[in-house]
Each structure stands twice: as structure tokens, then as C-alpha cells.
XYZ file of N, CA and C in Angstrom:
516
model
N 59.816 -93.468 72.235
C 60.242 -92.079 71.004
C 61.078 -91.534 71.894
N 62.547 -91.215 71.200
C 63.729 -90.336 71.607
C 63.274 -88.924 72.038
N 63.600 -88.198 73.024
C 63.739 -87.142 72.672
C 62.349 -86.714 73.715
N 61.257 -87.709 74.124
C 60.264 -87.238 74.790
C 60.096 -88.205 76.270
N 59.421 -87.612 77.439
C 59.332 -88.525 78.562
C 57.918 -88.536 78.733
N 57.138 -89.924 78.638
C 55.627 -90.091 78.620
C 55.164 -89.984 79.821
N 54.259 -89.145 80.128
C 53.755 -89.426 81.637
C 52.682 -90.154 81.581
N 51.713 -89.986 82.760
C 50.584 -91.237 82.633
C 49.512 -90.891 81.776
N 49.667 -89.541 80.909
C 48.415 -89.128 80.046
C 49.142 -88.626 79.323
N 48.609 -88.139 77.773
C 49.181 -87.243 76.432
C 49.141 -86.056 77.253
N 49.154 -85.228 77.758
C 49.014 -83.998 78.228
C 49.862 -83.885 79.162
N 50.882 -84.836 79.502
C 52.247 -84.568 80.649
C 53.293 -84.822 79.652
N 52.965 -84.622 78.447
C 54.467 -84.929 77.586
C 55.422 -83.393 77.656
N 56.402 -83.888 78.058
C 57.397 -82.767 77.979
C 58.585 -83.331 76.424
N 59.196 -81.903 76.047
C 60.032 -82.050 74.998
C 61.355 -82.081 76.076
N 62.492 -82.731 75.528
C 63.988 -82.565 75.958
C 64.749 -82.116 74.823
N 65.866 -81.223 75.230
C 66.686 -80.674 74.017
C 67.352 -81.903 73.111
N 67.580 -81.843 72.146
C 68.431 -82.736 71.057
C 69.875 -82.867 71.783
N 70.024 -84.182 71.576
C 71.578 -83.832 72.063
C 72.679 -83.406 71.020
N 73.841 -83.017 71.376
C 74.649 -82.421 70.475
C 75.077 -83.363 69.628
N 75.326 -84.561 70.215
C 75.468 -85.108 68.654
C 74.381 -85.348 67.043
N 73.489 -84.811 67.988
C 72.429 -84.393 66.442
C 73.001 -83.262 65.725
N 73.513 -82.577 65.976
C 73.659 -81.279 65.334
C 75.182 -81.219 64.803
N 75.795 -82.572 64.639
C 77.183 -82.433 64.389
C 77.924 -81.920 63.230
N 76.816 -81.993 62.088
C 76.779 -81.571 60.775
C 76.690 -80.437 60.819
N 76.146 -79.483 61.629
C 75.303 -78.153 61.958
C 76.961 -77.372 61.332
N 76.361 -76.267 60.440
C 77.310 -75.370 60.272
C 77.164 -74.254 61.658
N 78.529 -73.243 61.912
C 78.532 -71.896 62.724
C 77.541 -70.981 62.079
N 77.347 -70.318 62.752
C 76.156 -69.231 62.401
C 76.957 -68.262 61.089
N 76.287 -68.624 59.752
C 77.326 -67.730 58.937
C 76.060 -67.110 58.051
N 76.114 -65.875 57.381
C 74.792 -65.482 56.816
C 75.161 -66.030 55.417
N 76.026 -66.578 54.890
C 75.999 -67.446 53.326
C 74.573 -68.012 53.204
N 74.447 -69.215 54.437
C 73.349 -70.160 54.758
C 71.871 -69.698 54.829
N 72.133 -68.419 55.371
C 70.595 -68.281 55.969
C 70.232 -66.994 55.158
N 68.764 -66.786 54.971
C 68.051 -66.088 54.132
C 67.143 -64.728 54.873
N 67.801 -63.389 54.499
C 67.069 -62.398 55.249
C 65.857 -62.838 54.977
N 65.166 -62.310 56.609
C 63.912 -61.945 57.190
C 63.239 -60.713 57.255
N 63.542 -59.836 56.994
C 63.835 -57.857 56.686
C 64.483 -57.770 55.356
N 63.668 -56.512 54.969
C 63.959 -55.934 54.206
C 65.825 -55.112 54.526
N 66.856 -55.336 53.593
C 67.967 -54.778 53.506
C 68.939 -54.419 52.226
N 69.476 -53.340 52.417
C 70.120 -52.870 51.274
C 71.598 -53.289 51.004
N 71.654 -53.512 50.074
C 73.335 -54.026 49.945
C 73.014 -55.029 48.730
N 74.746 -55.207 47.877
C 74.501 -55.549 46.765
C 75.036 -56.933 46.833
N 74.785 -57.566 48.191
C 75.528 -59.294 48.559
C 74.143 -60.039 48.955
N 73.404 -59.967 47.609
C 71.804 -60.783 47.575
C 71.997 -61.860 47.063
N 71.192 -63.015 47.481
C 70.747 -63.613 46.302
C 69.317 -63.953 46.136
N 69.278 -63.943 44.490
C 67.919 -63.641 44.100
C 67.867 -64.710 42.889
N 67.095 -65.429 43.124
C 66.498 -66.377 42.029
C 66.839 -68.250 42.405
N 68.200 -67.344 42.091
C 69.518 -68.871 42.257
C 70.251 -69.196 43.190
N 70.911 -69.949 43.711
C 71.776 -69.824 44.209
C 72.987 -69.582 44.342
N 73.595 -68.379 45.263
C 74.909 -68.127 44.605
C 74.601 -66.412 44.122
N 73.174 -66.176 43.495
C 73.543 -65.126 42.318
C 72.767 -64.165 42.596
N 73.082 -62.913 42.588
C 74.200 -62.647 42.171
C 75.309 -62.944 43.558
N 74.826 -62.733 44.864
C 76.031 -62.998 45.477
C 76.846 -62.136 45.832
N 78.225 -62.475 45.881
C 79.364 -61.800 46.414
C 79.991 -61.457 44.914
N 79.333 -61.594 44.054
C 80.450 -60.943 42.522
C 80.511 -59.656 42.163
N 80.090 -59.005 43.113
C 80.183 -57.257 42.788
C 79.051 -56.683 42.372
N 79.288 -55.611 42.513
C 78.252 -54.543 42.028
C 77.540 -54.380 40.589
N 78.476 -55.086 39.895
C 78.216 -55.180 38.394
C 76.926 -56.239 38.039
N 77.668 -57.267 39.079
C 76.559 -58.810 38.719
C 75.150 -58.181 39.556
N 75.330 -57.530 40.599
C 73.712 -57.190 40.970
C 72.929 -56.227 40.120
N 73.722 -55.195 39.628
C 72.953 -54.326 38.526
C 72.373 -55.079 37.393
N 73.273 -55.942 37.338
C 72.310 -57.175 35.983
C 71.432 -57.712 36.617
N 71.322 -57.965 37.880
C 70.027 -58.723 38.533
C 68.815 -57.842 38.631
N 69.055 -56.810 38.777
C 67.993 -55.309 38.539
C 67.646 -55.089 37.735
N 68.531 -55.314 36.619
C 68.218 -54.908 35.107
C 67.265 -56.389 34.586
N 67.516 -57.324 34.969
C 66.985 -58.637 34.769
C 65.436 -58.399 35.386
N 65.158 -58.265 37.164
C 64.003 -58.251 37.501
C 63.271 -57.225 36.831
N 63.713 -55.879 36.635
C 63.135 -54.610 35.686
C 62.351 -55.303 34.354
N 62.821 -55.613 33.660
C 62.893 -56.337 32.811
C 61.196 -57.176 32.901
N 61.819 -58.448 33.592
C 60.987 -59.550 33.741
C 59.338 -58.524 34.195
N 59.639 -57.488 35.018
C 58.194 -57.249 35.682
C 57.895 -56.127 34.376
N 58.755 -55.394 33.726
C 58.038 -54.815 32.340
C 57.516 -56.013 31.347
N 57.830 -56.978 30.974
C 57.557 -58.293 30.056
C 56.511 -58.805 30.667
N 55.777 -58.451 31.964
C 54.408 -58.921 32.932
C 53.639 -58.350 32.720
N 53.641 -56.851 32.346
C 52.688 -55.828 31.847
C 52.643 -56.061 30.495
N 53.651 -56.304 29.534
C 53.305 -56.575 28.240
C 52.616 -57.564 28.023
N 52.860 -58.678 28.606
C 51.939 -59.701 28.102
C 50.724 -59.837 28.915
N 50.488 -59.006 29.891
C 48.884 -58.848 30.273
C 48.369 -57.952 29.354
N 48.864 -56.783 28.432
C 48.299 -56.348 27.100
C 48.106 -57.293 26.327
N 48.995 -58.024 25.829
C 48.592 -59.411 24.678
C 47.573 -60.119 25.238
N 47.865 -60.260 26.407
C 46.281 -61.425 26.677
C 45.072 -60.731 26.634
N 45.177 -59.655 26.810
C 43.480 -58.884 26.596
C 43.593 -58.398 25.113
N 44.553 -58.152 24.530
C 43.944 -57.737 23.058
C 44.080 -59.618 22.148
N 44.559 -60.519 22.580
C 44.037 -61.434 22.297
C 42.710 -62.272 22.719
N 42.482 -61.944 23.895
C 40.853 -62.182 24.375
C 39.995 -61.270 23.442
N 40.279 -60.233 23.211
C 39.318 -59.521 22.756
C 39.148 -60.032 20.955
N 40.268 -60.129 20.216
C 40.143 -60.389 19.407
C 39.032 -61.296 19.004
N 39.684 -62.625 20.200
C 38.464 -63.939 19.936
C 37.225 -63.923 20.422
N 36.790 -62.807 20.757
C 35.550 -63.083 21.848
C 34.698 -62.151 20.840
N 34.643 -61.825 19.680
C 33.400 -61.091 18.745
C 33.166 -61.979 18.076
N 33.217 -63.244 17.963
C 32.703 -64.536 17.519
C 33.092 -65.844 18.175
N 32.829 -66.945 17.349
C 33.534 -68.086 18.077
C 34.581 -68.337 18.414
N 34.930 -68.582 19.172
C 36.293 -68.365 19.690
C 36.943 -70.104 19.238
N 38.142 -69.902 18.408
C 38.677 -71.540 17.851
C 39.532 -72.177 18.735
N 39.789 -73.351 18.237
C 40.926 -73.647 19.234
C 42.097 -73.383 19.113
N 42.595 -72.341 18.047
C 43.756 -71.480 18.386
C 44.080 -70.442 18.567
N 42.892 -69.933 18.830
C 43.094 -68.671 19.653
C 42.914 -68.739 21.189
N 42.557 -70.180 21.443
C 42.033 -70.300 22.998
C 43.575 -70.866 23.198
N 44.333 -71.581 22.255
C 45.596 -72.339 22.839
C 46.779 -71.533 23.146
N 46.413 -69.950 22.127
C 47.739 -68.839 22.120
C 47.115 -68.128 23.410
N 45.759 -68.117 23.484
C 45.304 -66.718 25.212
C 46.001 -68.052 26.389
N 45.820 -69.166 26.063
C 46.391 -69.948 27.470
C 47.959 -69.894 27.519
N 48.490 -69.864 26.465
C 50.218 -69.747 26.789
C 50.398 -68.684 26.805
N 50.034 -67.700 26.200
C 50.269 -65.981 26.748
C 49.985 -65.962 28.536
N 48.649 -66.556 28.808
C 48.461 -66.247 30.172
C 49.702 -67.318 31.584
N 49.719 -68.087 30.756
C 51.038 -69.145 31.314
C 52.065 -68.594 31.145
N 52.765 -67.677 30.099
C 54.182 -66.935 30.292
C 53.919 -65.738 30.934
N 52.993 -65.089 30.809
C 52.420 -63.907 32.372
C 52.700 -64.656 33.535
N 51.523 -65.372 33.933
C 51.865 -66.152 35.503
C 53.527 -66.326 35.690
N 54.054 -67.112 34.855
C 55.591 -67.702 35.281
C 56.536 -66.216 34.934
N 55.960 -65.663 34.565
C 57.073 -64.154 34.513
C 56.943 -63.176 36.101
N 55.328 -63.675 36.401
C 54.668 -62.807 37.556
C 55.786 -63.475 38.739
N 55.092 -64.913 38.561
C 55.821 -65.601 39.816
C 57.585 -65.393 40.210
N 58.462 -65.368 39.181
C 59.731 -65.059 38.905
C 59.967 -64.271 39.866
N 59.193 -62.862 39.318
C 58.769 -61.534 39.847
C 58.750 -61.482 41.633
N 58.063 -62.066 42.027
C 57.506 -62.237 43.522
C 58.541 -62.878 44.091
N 59.035 -63.919 43.344
C 59.827 -64.751 44.083
C 61.406 -63.906 44.609
N 62.096 -62.868 43.320
C 62.797 -62.006 43.416
C 63.160 -61.688 44.300
N 61.569 -60.571 44.579
C 61.403 -59.649 45.484
C 61.148 -60.546 46.903
N 61.046 -61.439 46.854
C 61.277 -62.481 48.243
C 62.736 -62.359 48.731
N 63.414 -62.302 48.121
C 65.081 -61.552 48.552
C 65.047 -60.733 49.426
N 63.813 -60.012 49.701
C 63.708 -58.781 50.410
C 65.003 -58.089 50.550
N 65.629 -57.873 49.293
C 66.683 -56.663 48.809
C 65.502 -55.389 48.063
N 65.930 -54.302 49.504
C 65.075 -53.355 48.567
C 65.315 -52.981 47.094
N 66.890 -53.227 46.801
C 67.189 -52.441 45.372
C 66.248 -53.395 44.592
N 66.060 -54.868 44.842
C 65.342 -55.887 43.968
C 64.031 -55.225 43.950
N 63.166 -55.321 45.158
C 62.119 -54.698 45.507
C 61.329 -53.360 44.148
N 62.644 -52.107 44.381
C 62.544 -51.393 43.597
C 62.617 -51.227 42.098
N 63.656 -52.234 41.762
C 63.316 -52.432 40.353
C 62.353 -53.389 39.823
N 61.554 -54.164 40.847
C 60.219 -54.754 40.106
C 58.948 -53.688 40.000
N 58.813 -52.893 40.863
C 58.392 -51.921 40.555
C 58.627 -51.101 39.577
N 59.549 -50.759 39.701
C 60.460 -49.802 38.243
C 59.630 -50.213 36.711
N 59.969 -52.053 37.127
C 59.563 -52.677 35.777
C 57.971 -52.376 35.561
N 57.324 -52.738 36.495
C 55.852 -53.033 36.280
C 55.433 -51.304 35.977
N 56.018 -50.475 36.342
C 55.933 -48.745 36.135
C 56.393 -48.825 34.506
N 57.314 -49.171 34.163
C 57.864 -48.822 32.465
C 56.823 -49.676 31.996
N 56.359 -50.966 31.918
C 56.002 -51.891 31.313
C 54.355 -51.496 31.340
N 54.322 -50.355 32.004
C 52.534 -50.180 32.257
C 52.575 -48.769 31.033
N 53.866 -48.274 31.327
C 53.572 -46.833 30.792
C 54.057 -47.223 29.078
N 54.863 -48.124 29.138
C 55.052 -48.617 27.152
C 53.652 -49.248 26.517
N 53.073 -50.313 27.674
C 52.381 -51.184 26.870
C 50.794 -50.686 26.895
N 50.624 -50.078 28.359
C 48.596 -49.657 28.600
C 48.742 -48.380 29.040
N 49.491 -47.117 28.947
C 48.992 -46.176 29.344
C 48.335 -45.235 28.358
N 48.205 -45.620 27.339
C 47.586 -44.934 26.053
C 45.968 -44.700 26.313
N 46.099 -43.591 27.480
C 44.410 -43.656 27.324
C 43.965 -42.203 26.502
N 43.155 -42.572 25.454
C 42.388 -42.012 24.075
C 41.573 -40.658 24.846
N 41.475 -39.405 24.495
C 40.812 -37.913 24.755
C 39.521 -38.510 23.696
N 38.463 -37.928 24.195
C 37.104 -37.681 23.210
C 37.031 -37.821 21.656
N 38.236 -36.933 21.301
C 38.157 -37.024 19.681
C 38.778 -37.939 19.232
N 39.628 -39.246 19.909
C 40.216 -40.001 19.214
C 39.490 -41.548 19.986
N 38.611 -41.272 20.882
C 38.036 -42.529 21.398
C 37.855 -43.726 20.409
N 37.121 -43.413 18.874
C 36.646 -44.321 18.256
C 37.699 -45.153 17.591
N 38.884 -44.618 17.671
C 39.910 -45.742 17.034
C 40.916 -46.227 17.732
N 42.168 -46.890 17.139
C 42.742 -47.847 17.714
C 42.728 -48.526 18.632
N 43.393 -49.413 19.775
C 43.673 -50.374 20.316
C 43.058 -50.307 21.715
N 43.830 -49.195 22.097
C 43.930 -48.731 23.851
C 42.948 -48.364 24.370
N 41.826 -48.981 24.897
C 40.810 -48.021 25.693
C 41.034 -48.098 27.091
N 40.214 -47.068 27.494
C 40.993 -46.700 29.261
C 40.281 -47.507 30.050
N 39.313 -48.788 29.797
C 38.946 -49.772 30.315
C 40.182 -50.500 30.573
N 41.233 -50.955 29.679
C 42.476 -51.414 29.797
C 43.243 -50.606 30.992
N 42.966 -49.951 31.056
C 43.917 -48.779 31.648
C 43.420 -49.190 33.111
N 42.622 -49.690 33.312
C 41.623 -49.229 34.859
C 40.717 -47.890 34.934
N 40.354 -47.375 33.870
C 39.643 -46.361 34.006
C 38.278 -46.969 33.306
N 37.249 -46.783 34.394
C 35.965 -46.985 33.951
C 35.235 -46.241 32.859
N 34.887 -46.851 32.175
C 34.257 -46.017 30.830
C 32.995 -45.191 31.237
N 33.036 -43.799 30.729
C 31.951 -42.564 30.985
C 31.142 -43.189 30.302
N 29.941 -42.733 31.384
C 28.437 -42.827 30.205
C 27.898 -41.362 29.637
N 28.672 -40.565 29.514
C 28.228 -39.466 28.721
C 27.677 -38.358 29.400
N 26.699 -38.574 30.645
C 26.327 -37.868 31.057
C 26.554 -37.032 32.568
N 27.986 -37.661 32.785
C 28.701 -36.975 34.001
C 29.957 -35.726 33.045
N 30.088 -34.872 33.742
C 30.772 -33.674 33.022
C 32.347 -34.044 32.760
């Protein structure tokens, strides 16, 4: 075994440093090949794809932030659509087409959620803020219609969809 000195027993193994020839193809330390391991500000980030937006300027960076915001908002909209499809098919016997639609909506929602997660893993603060803003905007547009007592009997948006537990009527 190259790089290891074997002693009398397995506990006596020591590691030797690799030879310089092993690193002949190594590049000098450049930030272009490294991934950030802490949050940072700046428009020179790599998000989702190699080299994108990269060093292409603030305009491309803003486009990237808008894409992340839209993906996060779409994730929230797909969550509402998933609940509506499940509720529509839950009243009676679920058909194969409603189960297939629910599965497709769920798969799309999970795909969008993972893309947003991977974008946030770029450790760029702007991307994180765009993702949070997108989720908030998507929630506002899709699920924040909490109804008051007079209108509770009509419409689709229920407090349960917004994370508010149903009231039992005995509490003031």
C-alpha cells in the first residue's frame, strides 16, 4: 500500500504525505473552483448551474434572484394546489386520474422545493433573502385568505390551510 508504513499490528499504521507528483494536475488556490462555506454578500455567486450567474454582472445576478423568488412562490402555490386536489378527491372514492394528478402536483412541488434548497446552498445572502421573500409572497398570494366568522361557510381557503387550528366555538 503506497503511502502507508505497516508496523507489527494494525494500530501502528502511519500515514505519509502524498508526493508532489500526485498533485501535478492541481490548480493554484482560486476562488473560481471553490464553493463558499459561509454566507457572503456579492453578485459573483454560482447558483444551481456551473458559472451562472458567475461574473456576468449585477443584471444577471438580479435575474438569478428573481428566478429563485419565482421558484419559491411557485412551491407555495403548488402546495395549495396539492391540498385542493386532495380535498376534492377525498370526499368519495379516489379515482386513478385524481391520484395521478395529486402525484404529479406533489412531484412538481418537491422538485421546486429542492431547487430552492440547492439555490440557498450557494450561501449567498441575496439568494437566501430571495427564497424567503418568494415563500412569503407565494403564501400571501395562495394561502393567506383567512376567513372571519361571517364568511366561514363559503369559499375554498380555510384556516386549516393557513396553519391555524380550527376553533371549537367555546373559546372567546
